[in-house]
PDB file of C-alpha atoms and ligand atoms in Angstrom:
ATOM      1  CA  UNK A 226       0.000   0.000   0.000  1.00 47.00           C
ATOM      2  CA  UNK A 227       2.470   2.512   1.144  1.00 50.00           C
ATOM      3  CA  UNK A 228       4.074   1.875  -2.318  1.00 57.00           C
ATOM      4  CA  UNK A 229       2.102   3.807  -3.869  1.00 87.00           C
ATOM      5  CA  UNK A 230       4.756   6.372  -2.450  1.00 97.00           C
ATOM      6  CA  UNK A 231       8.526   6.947  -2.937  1.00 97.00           C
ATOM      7  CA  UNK A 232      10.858   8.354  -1.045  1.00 98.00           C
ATOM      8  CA  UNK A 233      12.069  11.380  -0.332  1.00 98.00           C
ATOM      9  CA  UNK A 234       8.670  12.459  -0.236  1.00 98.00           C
ATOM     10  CA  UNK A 235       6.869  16.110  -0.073  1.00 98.00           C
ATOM     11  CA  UNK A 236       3.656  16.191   1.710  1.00 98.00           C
ATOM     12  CA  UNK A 237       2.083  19.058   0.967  1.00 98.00           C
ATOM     13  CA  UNK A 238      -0.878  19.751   3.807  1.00 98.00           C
ATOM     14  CA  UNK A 239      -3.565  22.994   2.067  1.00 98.00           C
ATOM     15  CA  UNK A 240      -5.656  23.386   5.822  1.00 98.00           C
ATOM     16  CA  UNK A 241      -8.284  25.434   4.731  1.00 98.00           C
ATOM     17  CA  UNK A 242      -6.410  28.496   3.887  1.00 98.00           C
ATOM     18  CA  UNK A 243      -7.867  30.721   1.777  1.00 98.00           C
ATOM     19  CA  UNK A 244      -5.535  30.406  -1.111  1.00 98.00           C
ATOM     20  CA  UNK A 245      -6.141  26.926  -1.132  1.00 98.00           C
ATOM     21  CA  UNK A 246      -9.729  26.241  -1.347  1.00 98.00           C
ATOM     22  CA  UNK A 247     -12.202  25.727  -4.227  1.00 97.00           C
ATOM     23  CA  UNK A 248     -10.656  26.215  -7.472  1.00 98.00           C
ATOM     24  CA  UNK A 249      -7.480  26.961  -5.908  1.00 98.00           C
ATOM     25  CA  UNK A 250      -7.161  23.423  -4.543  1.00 98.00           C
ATOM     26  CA  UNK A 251      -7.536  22.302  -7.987  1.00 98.00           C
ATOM     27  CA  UNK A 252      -4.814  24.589  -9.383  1.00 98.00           C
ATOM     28  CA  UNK A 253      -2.077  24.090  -6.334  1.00 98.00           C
ATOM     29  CA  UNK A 254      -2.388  20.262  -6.747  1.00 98.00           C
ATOM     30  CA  UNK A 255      -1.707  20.864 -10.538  1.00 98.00           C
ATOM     31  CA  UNK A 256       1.148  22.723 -10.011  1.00 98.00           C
ATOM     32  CA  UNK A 257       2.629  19.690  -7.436  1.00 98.00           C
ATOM     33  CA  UNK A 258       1.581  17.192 -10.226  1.00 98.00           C
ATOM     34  CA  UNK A 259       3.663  18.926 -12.904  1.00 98.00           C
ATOM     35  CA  UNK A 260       6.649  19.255 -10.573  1.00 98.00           C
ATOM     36  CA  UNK A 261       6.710  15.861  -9.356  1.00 98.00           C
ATOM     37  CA  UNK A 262       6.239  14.621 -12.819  1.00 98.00           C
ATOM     38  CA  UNK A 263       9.343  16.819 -14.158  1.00 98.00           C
ATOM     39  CA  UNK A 264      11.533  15.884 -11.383  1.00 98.00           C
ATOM     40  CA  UNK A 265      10.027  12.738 -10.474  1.00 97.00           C
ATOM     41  CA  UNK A 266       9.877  13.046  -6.799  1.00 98.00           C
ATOM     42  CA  UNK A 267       6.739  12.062  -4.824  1.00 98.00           C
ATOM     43  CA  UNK A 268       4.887  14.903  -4.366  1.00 98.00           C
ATOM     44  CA  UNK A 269       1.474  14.335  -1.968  1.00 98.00           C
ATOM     45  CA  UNK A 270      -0.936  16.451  -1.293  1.00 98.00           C
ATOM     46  CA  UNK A 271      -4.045  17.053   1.278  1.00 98.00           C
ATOM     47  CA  UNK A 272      -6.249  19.488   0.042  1.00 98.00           C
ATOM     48  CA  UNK A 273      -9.668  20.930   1.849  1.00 98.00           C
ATOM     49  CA  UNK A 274     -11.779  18.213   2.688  1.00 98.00           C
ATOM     50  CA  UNK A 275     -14.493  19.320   0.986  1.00 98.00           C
ATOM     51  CA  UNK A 276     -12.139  19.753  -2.435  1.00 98.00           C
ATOM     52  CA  UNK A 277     -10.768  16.139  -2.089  1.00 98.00           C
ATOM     53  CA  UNK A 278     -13.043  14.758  -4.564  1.00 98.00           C
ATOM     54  CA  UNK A 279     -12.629  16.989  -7.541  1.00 98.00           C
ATOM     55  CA  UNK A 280      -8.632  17.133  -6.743  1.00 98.00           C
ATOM     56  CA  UNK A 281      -8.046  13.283  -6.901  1.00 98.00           C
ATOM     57  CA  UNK A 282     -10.165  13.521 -10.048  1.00 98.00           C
ATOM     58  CA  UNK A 283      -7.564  15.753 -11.515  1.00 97.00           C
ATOM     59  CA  UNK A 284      -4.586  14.938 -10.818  1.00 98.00           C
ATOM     60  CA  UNK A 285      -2.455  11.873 -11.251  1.00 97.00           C
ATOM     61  CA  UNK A 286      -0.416  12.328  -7.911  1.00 98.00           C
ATOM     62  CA  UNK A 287      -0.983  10.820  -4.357  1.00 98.00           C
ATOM     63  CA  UNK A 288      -4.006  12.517  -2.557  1.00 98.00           C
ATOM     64  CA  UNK A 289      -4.517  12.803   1.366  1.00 98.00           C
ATOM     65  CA  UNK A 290      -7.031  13.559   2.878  1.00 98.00           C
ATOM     66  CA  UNK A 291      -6.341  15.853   6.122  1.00 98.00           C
ATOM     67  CA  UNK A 292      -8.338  14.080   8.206  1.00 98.00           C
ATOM     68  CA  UNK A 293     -10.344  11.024   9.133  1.00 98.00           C
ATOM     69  CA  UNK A 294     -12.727  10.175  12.155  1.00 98.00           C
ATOM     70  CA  UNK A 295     -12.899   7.039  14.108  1.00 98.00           C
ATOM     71  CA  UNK A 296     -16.338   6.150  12.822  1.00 98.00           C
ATOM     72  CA  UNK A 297     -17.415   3.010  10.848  1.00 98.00           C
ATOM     73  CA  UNK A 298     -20.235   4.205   8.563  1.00 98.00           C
ATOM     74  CA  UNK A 299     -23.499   4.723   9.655  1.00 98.00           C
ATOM     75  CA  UNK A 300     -25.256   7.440  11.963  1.00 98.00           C
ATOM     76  CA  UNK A 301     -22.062  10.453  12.303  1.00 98.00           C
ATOM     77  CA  UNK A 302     -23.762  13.159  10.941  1.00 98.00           C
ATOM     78  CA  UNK A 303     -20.437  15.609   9.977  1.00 97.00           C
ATOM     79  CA  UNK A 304     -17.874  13.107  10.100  1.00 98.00           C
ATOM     80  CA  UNK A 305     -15.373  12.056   7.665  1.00 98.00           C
ATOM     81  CA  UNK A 306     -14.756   8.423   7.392  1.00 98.00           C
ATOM     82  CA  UNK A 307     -12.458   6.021   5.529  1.00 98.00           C
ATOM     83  CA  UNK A 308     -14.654   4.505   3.371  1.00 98.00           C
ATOM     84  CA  UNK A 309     -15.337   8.142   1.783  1.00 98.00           C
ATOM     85  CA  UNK A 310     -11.984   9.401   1.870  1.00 98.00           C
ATOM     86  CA  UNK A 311     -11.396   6.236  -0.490  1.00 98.00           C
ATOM     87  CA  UNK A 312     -14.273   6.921  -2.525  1.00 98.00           C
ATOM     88  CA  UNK A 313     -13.863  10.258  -2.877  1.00 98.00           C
ATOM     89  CA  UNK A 314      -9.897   9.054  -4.618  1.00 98.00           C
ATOM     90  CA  UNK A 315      -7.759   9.719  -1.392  1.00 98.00           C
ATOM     91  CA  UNK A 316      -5.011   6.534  -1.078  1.00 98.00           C
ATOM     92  CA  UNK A 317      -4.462   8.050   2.756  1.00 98.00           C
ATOM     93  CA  UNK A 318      -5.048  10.335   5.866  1.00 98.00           C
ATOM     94  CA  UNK A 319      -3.295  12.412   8.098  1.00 98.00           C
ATOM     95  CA  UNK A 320      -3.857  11.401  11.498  1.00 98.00           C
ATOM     96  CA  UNK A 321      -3.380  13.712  14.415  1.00 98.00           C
ATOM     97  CA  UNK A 322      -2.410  16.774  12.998  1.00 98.00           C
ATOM     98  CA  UNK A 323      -1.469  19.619  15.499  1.00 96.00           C
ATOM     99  CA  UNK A 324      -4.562  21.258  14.472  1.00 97.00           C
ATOM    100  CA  UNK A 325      -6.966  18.288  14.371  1.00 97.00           C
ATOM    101  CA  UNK A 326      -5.838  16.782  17.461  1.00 97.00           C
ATOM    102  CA  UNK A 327      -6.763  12.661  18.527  1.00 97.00           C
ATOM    103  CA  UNK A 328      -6.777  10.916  21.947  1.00 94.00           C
ATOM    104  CA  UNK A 329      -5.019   7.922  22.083  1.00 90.00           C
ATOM    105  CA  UNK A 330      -7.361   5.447  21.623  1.00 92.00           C
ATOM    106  CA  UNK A 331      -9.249   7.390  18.652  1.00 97.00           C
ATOM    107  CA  UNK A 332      -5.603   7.353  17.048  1.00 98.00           C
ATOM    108  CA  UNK A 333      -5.619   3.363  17.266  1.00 97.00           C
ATOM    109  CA  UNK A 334      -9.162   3.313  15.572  1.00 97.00           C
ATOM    110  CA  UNK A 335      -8.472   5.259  13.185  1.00 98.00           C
ATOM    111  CA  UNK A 336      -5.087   3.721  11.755  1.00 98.00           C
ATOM    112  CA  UNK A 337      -7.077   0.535  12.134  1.00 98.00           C
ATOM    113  CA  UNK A 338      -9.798   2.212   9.864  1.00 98.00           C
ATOM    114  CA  UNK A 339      -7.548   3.117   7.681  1.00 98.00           C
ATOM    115  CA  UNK A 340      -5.824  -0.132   7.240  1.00 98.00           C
ATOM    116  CA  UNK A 341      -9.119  -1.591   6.564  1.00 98.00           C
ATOM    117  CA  UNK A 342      -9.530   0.565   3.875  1.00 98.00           C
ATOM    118  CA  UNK A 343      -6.174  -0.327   2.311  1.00 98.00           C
ATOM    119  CA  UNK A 344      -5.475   3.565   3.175  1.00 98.00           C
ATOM    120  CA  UNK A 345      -2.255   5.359   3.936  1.00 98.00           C
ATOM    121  CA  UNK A 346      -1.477   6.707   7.326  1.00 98.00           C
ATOM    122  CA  UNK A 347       0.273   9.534   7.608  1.00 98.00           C
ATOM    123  CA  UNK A 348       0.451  10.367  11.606  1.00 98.00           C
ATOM    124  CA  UNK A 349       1.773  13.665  13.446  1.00 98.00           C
ATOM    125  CA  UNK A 350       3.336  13.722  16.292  1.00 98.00           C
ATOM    126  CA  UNK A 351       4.655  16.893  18.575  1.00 97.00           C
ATOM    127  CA  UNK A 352       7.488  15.676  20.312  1.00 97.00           C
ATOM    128  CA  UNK A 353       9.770  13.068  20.901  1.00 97.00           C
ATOM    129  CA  UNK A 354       7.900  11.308  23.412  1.00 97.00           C
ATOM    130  CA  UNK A 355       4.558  11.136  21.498  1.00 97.00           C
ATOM    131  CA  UNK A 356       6.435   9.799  18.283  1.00 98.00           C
ATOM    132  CA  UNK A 357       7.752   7.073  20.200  1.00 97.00           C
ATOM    133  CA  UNK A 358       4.427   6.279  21.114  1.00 96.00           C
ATOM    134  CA  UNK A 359       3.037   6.785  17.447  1.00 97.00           C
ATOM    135  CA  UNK A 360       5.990   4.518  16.395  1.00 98.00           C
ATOM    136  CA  UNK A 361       4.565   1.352  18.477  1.00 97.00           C
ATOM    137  CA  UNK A 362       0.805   1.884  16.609  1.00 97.00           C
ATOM    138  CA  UNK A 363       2.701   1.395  13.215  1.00 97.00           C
ATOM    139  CA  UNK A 364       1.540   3.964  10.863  1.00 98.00           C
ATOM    140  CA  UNK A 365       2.764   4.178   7.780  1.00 98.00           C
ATOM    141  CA  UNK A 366       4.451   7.497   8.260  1.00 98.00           C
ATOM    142  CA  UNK A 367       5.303   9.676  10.892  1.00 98.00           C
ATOM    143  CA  UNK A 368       5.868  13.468  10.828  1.00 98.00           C
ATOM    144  CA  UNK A 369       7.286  14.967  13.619  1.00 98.00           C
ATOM    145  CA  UNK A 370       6.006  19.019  13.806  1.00 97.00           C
ATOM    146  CA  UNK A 371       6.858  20.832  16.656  1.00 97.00           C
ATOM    147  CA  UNK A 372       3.185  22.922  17.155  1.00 97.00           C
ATOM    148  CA  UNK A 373       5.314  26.129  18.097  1.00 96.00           C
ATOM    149  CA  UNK A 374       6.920  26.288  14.980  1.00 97.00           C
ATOM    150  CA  UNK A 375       3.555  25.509  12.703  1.00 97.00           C
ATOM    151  CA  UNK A 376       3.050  28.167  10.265  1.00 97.00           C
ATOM    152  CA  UNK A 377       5.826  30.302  11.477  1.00 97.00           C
ATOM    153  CA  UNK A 378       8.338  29.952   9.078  1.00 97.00           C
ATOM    154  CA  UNK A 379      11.038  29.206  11.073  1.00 97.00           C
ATOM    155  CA  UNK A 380      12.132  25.548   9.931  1.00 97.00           C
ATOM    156  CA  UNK A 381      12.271  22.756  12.527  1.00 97.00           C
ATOM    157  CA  UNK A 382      15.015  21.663  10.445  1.00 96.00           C
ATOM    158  CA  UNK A 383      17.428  24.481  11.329  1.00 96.00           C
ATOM    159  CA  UNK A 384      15.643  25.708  14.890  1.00 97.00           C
ATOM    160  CA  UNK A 385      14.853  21.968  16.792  1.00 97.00           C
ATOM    161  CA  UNK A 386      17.380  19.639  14.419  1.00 98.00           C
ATOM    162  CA  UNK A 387      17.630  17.588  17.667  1.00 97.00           C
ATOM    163  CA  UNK A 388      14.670  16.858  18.117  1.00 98.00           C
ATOM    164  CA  UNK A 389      14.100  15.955  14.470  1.00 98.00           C
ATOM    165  CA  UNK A 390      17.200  13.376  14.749  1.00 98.00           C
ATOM    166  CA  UNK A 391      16.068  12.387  18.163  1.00 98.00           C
ATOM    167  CA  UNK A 392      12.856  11.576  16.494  1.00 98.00           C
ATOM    168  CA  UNK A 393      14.356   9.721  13.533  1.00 98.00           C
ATOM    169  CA  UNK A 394      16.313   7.639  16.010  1.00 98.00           C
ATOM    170  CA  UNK A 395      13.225   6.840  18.322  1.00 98.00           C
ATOM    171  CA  UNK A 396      11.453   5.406  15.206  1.00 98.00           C
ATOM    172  CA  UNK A 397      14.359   3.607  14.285  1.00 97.00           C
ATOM    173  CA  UNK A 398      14.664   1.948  17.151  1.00 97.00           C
ATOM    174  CA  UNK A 399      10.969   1.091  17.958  1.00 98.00           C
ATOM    175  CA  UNK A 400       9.942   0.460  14.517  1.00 97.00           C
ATOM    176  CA  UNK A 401      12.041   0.887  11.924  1.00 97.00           C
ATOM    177  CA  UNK A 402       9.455   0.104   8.759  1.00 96.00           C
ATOM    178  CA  UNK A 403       7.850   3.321   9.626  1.00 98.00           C
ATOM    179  CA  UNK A 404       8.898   6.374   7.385  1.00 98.00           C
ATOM    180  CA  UNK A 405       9.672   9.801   8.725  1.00 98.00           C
ATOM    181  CA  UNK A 406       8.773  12.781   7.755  1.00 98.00           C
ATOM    182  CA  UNK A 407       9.014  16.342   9.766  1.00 98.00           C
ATOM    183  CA  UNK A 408       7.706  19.651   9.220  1.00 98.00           C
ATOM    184  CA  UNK A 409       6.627  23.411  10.893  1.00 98.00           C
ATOM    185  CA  UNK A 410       8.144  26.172   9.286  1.00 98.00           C
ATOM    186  CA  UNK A 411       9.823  23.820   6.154  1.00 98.00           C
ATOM    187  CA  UNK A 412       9.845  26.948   3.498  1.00 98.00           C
ATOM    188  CA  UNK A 413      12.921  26.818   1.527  1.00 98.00           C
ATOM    189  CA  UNK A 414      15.055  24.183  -0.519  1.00 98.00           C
ATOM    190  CA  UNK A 415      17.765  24.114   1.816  1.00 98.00           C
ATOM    191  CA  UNK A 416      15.134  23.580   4.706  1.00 98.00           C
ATOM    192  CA  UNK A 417      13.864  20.787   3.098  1.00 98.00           C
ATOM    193  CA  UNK A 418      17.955  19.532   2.569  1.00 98.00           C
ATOM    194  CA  UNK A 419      18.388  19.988   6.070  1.00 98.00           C
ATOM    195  CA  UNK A 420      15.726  17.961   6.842  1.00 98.00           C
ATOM    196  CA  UNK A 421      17.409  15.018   4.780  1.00 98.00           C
ATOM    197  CA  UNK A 422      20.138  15.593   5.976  1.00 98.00           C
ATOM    198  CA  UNK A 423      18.915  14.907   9.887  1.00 98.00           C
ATOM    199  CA  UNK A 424      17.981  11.440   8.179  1.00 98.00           C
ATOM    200  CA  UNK A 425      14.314  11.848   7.566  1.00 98.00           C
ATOM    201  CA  UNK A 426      12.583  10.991   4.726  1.00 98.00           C
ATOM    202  CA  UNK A 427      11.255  13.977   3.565  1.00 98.00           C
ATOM    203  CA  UNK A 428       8.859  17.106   4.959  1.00 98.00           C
ATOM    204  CA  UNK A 429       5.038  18.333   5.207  1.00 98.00           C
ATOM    205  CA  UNK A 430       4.350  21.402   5.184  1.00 98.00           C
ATOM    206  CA  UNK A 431       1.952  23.677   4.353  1.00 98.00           C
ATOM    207  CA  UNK A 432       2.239  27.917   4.343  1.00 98.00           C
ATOM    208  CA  UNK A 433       5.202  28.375   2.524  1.00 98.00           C
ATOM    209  CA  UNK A 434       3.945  26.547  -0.305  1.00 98.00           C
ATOM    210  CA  UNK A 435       0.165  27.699  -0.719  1.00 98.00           C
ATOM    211  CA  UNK A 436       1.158  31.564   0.106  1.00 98.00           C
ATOM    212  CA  UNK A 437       4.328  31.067  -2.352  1.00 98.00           C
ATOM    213  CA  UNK A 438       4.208  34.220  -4.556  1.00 98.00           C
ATOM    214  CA  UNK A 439       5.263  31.482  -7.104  1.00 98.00           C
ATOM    215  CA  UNK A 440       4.847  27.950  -6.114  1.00 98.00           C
ATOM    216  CA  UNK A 441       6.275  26.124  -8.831  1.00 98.00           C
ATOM    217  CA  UNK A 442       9.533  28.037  -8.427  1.00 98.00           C
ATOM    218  CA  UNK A 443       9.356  27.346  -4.550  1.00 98.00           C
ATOM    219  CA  UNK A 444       8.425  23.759  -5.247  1.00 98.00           C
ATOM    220  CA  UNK A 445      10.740  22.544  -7.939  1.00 98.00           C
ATOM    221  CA  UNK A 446      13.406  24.080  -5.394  1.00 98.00           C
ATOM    222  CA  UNK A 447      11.892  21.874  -2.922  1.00 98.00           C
ATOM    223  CA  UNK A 448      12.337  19.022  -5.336  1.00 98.00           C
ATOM    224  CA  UNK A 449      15.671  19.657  -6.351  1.00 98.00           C
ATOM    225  CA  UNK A 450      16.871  20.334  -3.071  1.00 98.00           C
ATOM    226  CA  UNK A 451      15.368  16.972  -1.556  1.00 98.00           C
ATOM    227  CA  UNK A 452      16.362  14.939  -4.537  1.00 98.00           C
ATOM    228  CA  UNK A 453      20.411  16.435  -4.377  1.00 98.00           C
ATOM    229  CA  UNK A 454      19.947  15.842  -0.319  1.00 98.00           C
ATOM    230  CA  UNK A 455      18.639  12.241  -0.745  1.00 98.00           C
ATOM    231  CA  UNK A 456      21.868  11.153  -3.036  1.00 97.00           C
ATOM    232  CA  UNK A 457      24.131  12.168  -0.602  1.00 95.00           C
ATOM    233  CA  UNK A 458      22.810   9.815   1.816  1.00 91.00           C
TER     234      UNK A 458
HETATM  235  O1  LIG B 694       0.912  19.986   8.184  1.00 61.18           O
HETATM  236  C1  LIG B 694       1.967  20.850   7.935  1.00 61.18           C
HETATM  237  C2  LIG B 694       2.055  21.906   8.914  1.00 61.18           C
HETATM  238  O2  LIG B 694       1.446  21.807  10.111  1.00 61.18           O
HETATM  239  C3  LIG B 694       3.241  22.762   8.871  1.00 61.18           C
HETATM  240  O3  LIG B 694       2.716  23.997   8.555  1.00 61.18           O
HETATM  241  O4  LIG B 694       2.726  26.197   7.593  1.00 61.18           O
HETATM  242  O5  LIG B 694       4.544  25.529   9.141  1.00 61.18           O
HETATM  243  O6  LIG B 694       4.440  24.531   6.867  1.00 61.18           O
HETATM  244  P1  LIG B 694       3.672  25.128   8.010  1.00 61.18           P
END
């Protein structure tokens, strides 16, 4: 399942920001397709939930959807559950996003949902502690984003790059099929280098790329800086 992804890997997470709804949604995701295609790096992304449809229809990239409840179908009026995140063309879910937090057990039903939907799961954790935790449920991914540094611009790849290797070592250790990914603040090529460099597998992020002034440029930067990064390894 999770090969439906390659590595490094650029997660690229919309929220519901303005820039990235509606049409927009549409036109970011086309933008990620045509750099992923031209540098052939896995791009993902997770637009607005209620754009998820008509983006997976689109494009010919992996699409995620941002969110997922613990809910087997039936009487949840509001909630957004695996079976329509896979109908709607999503191959996976964040889980646990800073901003969409889970408890504990909802986290276990929902990578349990997930898996019986043959869907990807792409958790967040917020510190070291909680990732070693997410490492023992086995997601698929893991993406370690310090909260403080969401949406600041200030990469956790240059300001916490301990606790991005002490992350990355944590997984190891506990579970070492599980991919890592970090992000808050990831807004440059040489953030996303830096990120490689700590010996993750790649970055989500989300600002930098739908309030780029030109995100193709940004992007393909992205791409070119992971790619050069990931050789070096
Ligand atoms: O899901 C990605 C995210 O929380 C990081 O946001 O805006 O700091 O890239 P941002």
């Amino acid at each position: 399942m999770a090969e439906k992804l390659s590595y490094p890997l650029i997660a690229l997470n919309f929220k519901v920001y303005l820039e990235a709804i509606g049409g927009n949604a549409v036109r970011l995701s086309k933008v990620a397709e045509e750099v992923s295609r031209e540098y052939d790096v896995c791009i993902v992304v997770a637009p607005p939930q209620l754009d998820l449809a008509q983006v997976a229809g689109e494009v010919r990239i992996p699409v995620f959807s941002q969110h997922v409840d613990p809910y087997k179908p039936g009487s949840y009026t509001g909630s957004i559950i695996a079976e329509d995140v896979k109908a709607a063309g999503a191959i996976g879910s964040i889980v646990n996003h800073s901003e969409r937090r889970l408890r504990l057990a909802d986290i276990g039903a929902v990578l349990e949902r997930l898996r019986e939907n043959g869907l990807i799961a792409l958790l967040c954790t917020d510190t070291v502690e909680t990732t070693k935790a997410g490492a023992a449920l086995s997601p698929d991914i893991l993406a370690i984003e310090p909260p403080e540094l969401i949406g600041t611009g200030i990469p956790v790849s240059k300001a916490k790059p301990e606790v991005v290797t002490a992350a990355v070592e944590a997984v190891k250790e506990i579970n070492p099929g599980v991919h890592v990914l970090c992000g808050a603040g990831i807004s440059t090529g040489d953030d996303v280098a830096r990120a490689i460099e700590l010996g993750t597998e790649g970055v989500l992020l989300a600002s930098a790329y739908v309030k780029a002034r030109d995100p193709k440029k940004l992007l393909s930067e992205m791409a070119e800086a992971a790619l050069k990064a990931w050789d070096k390894r």
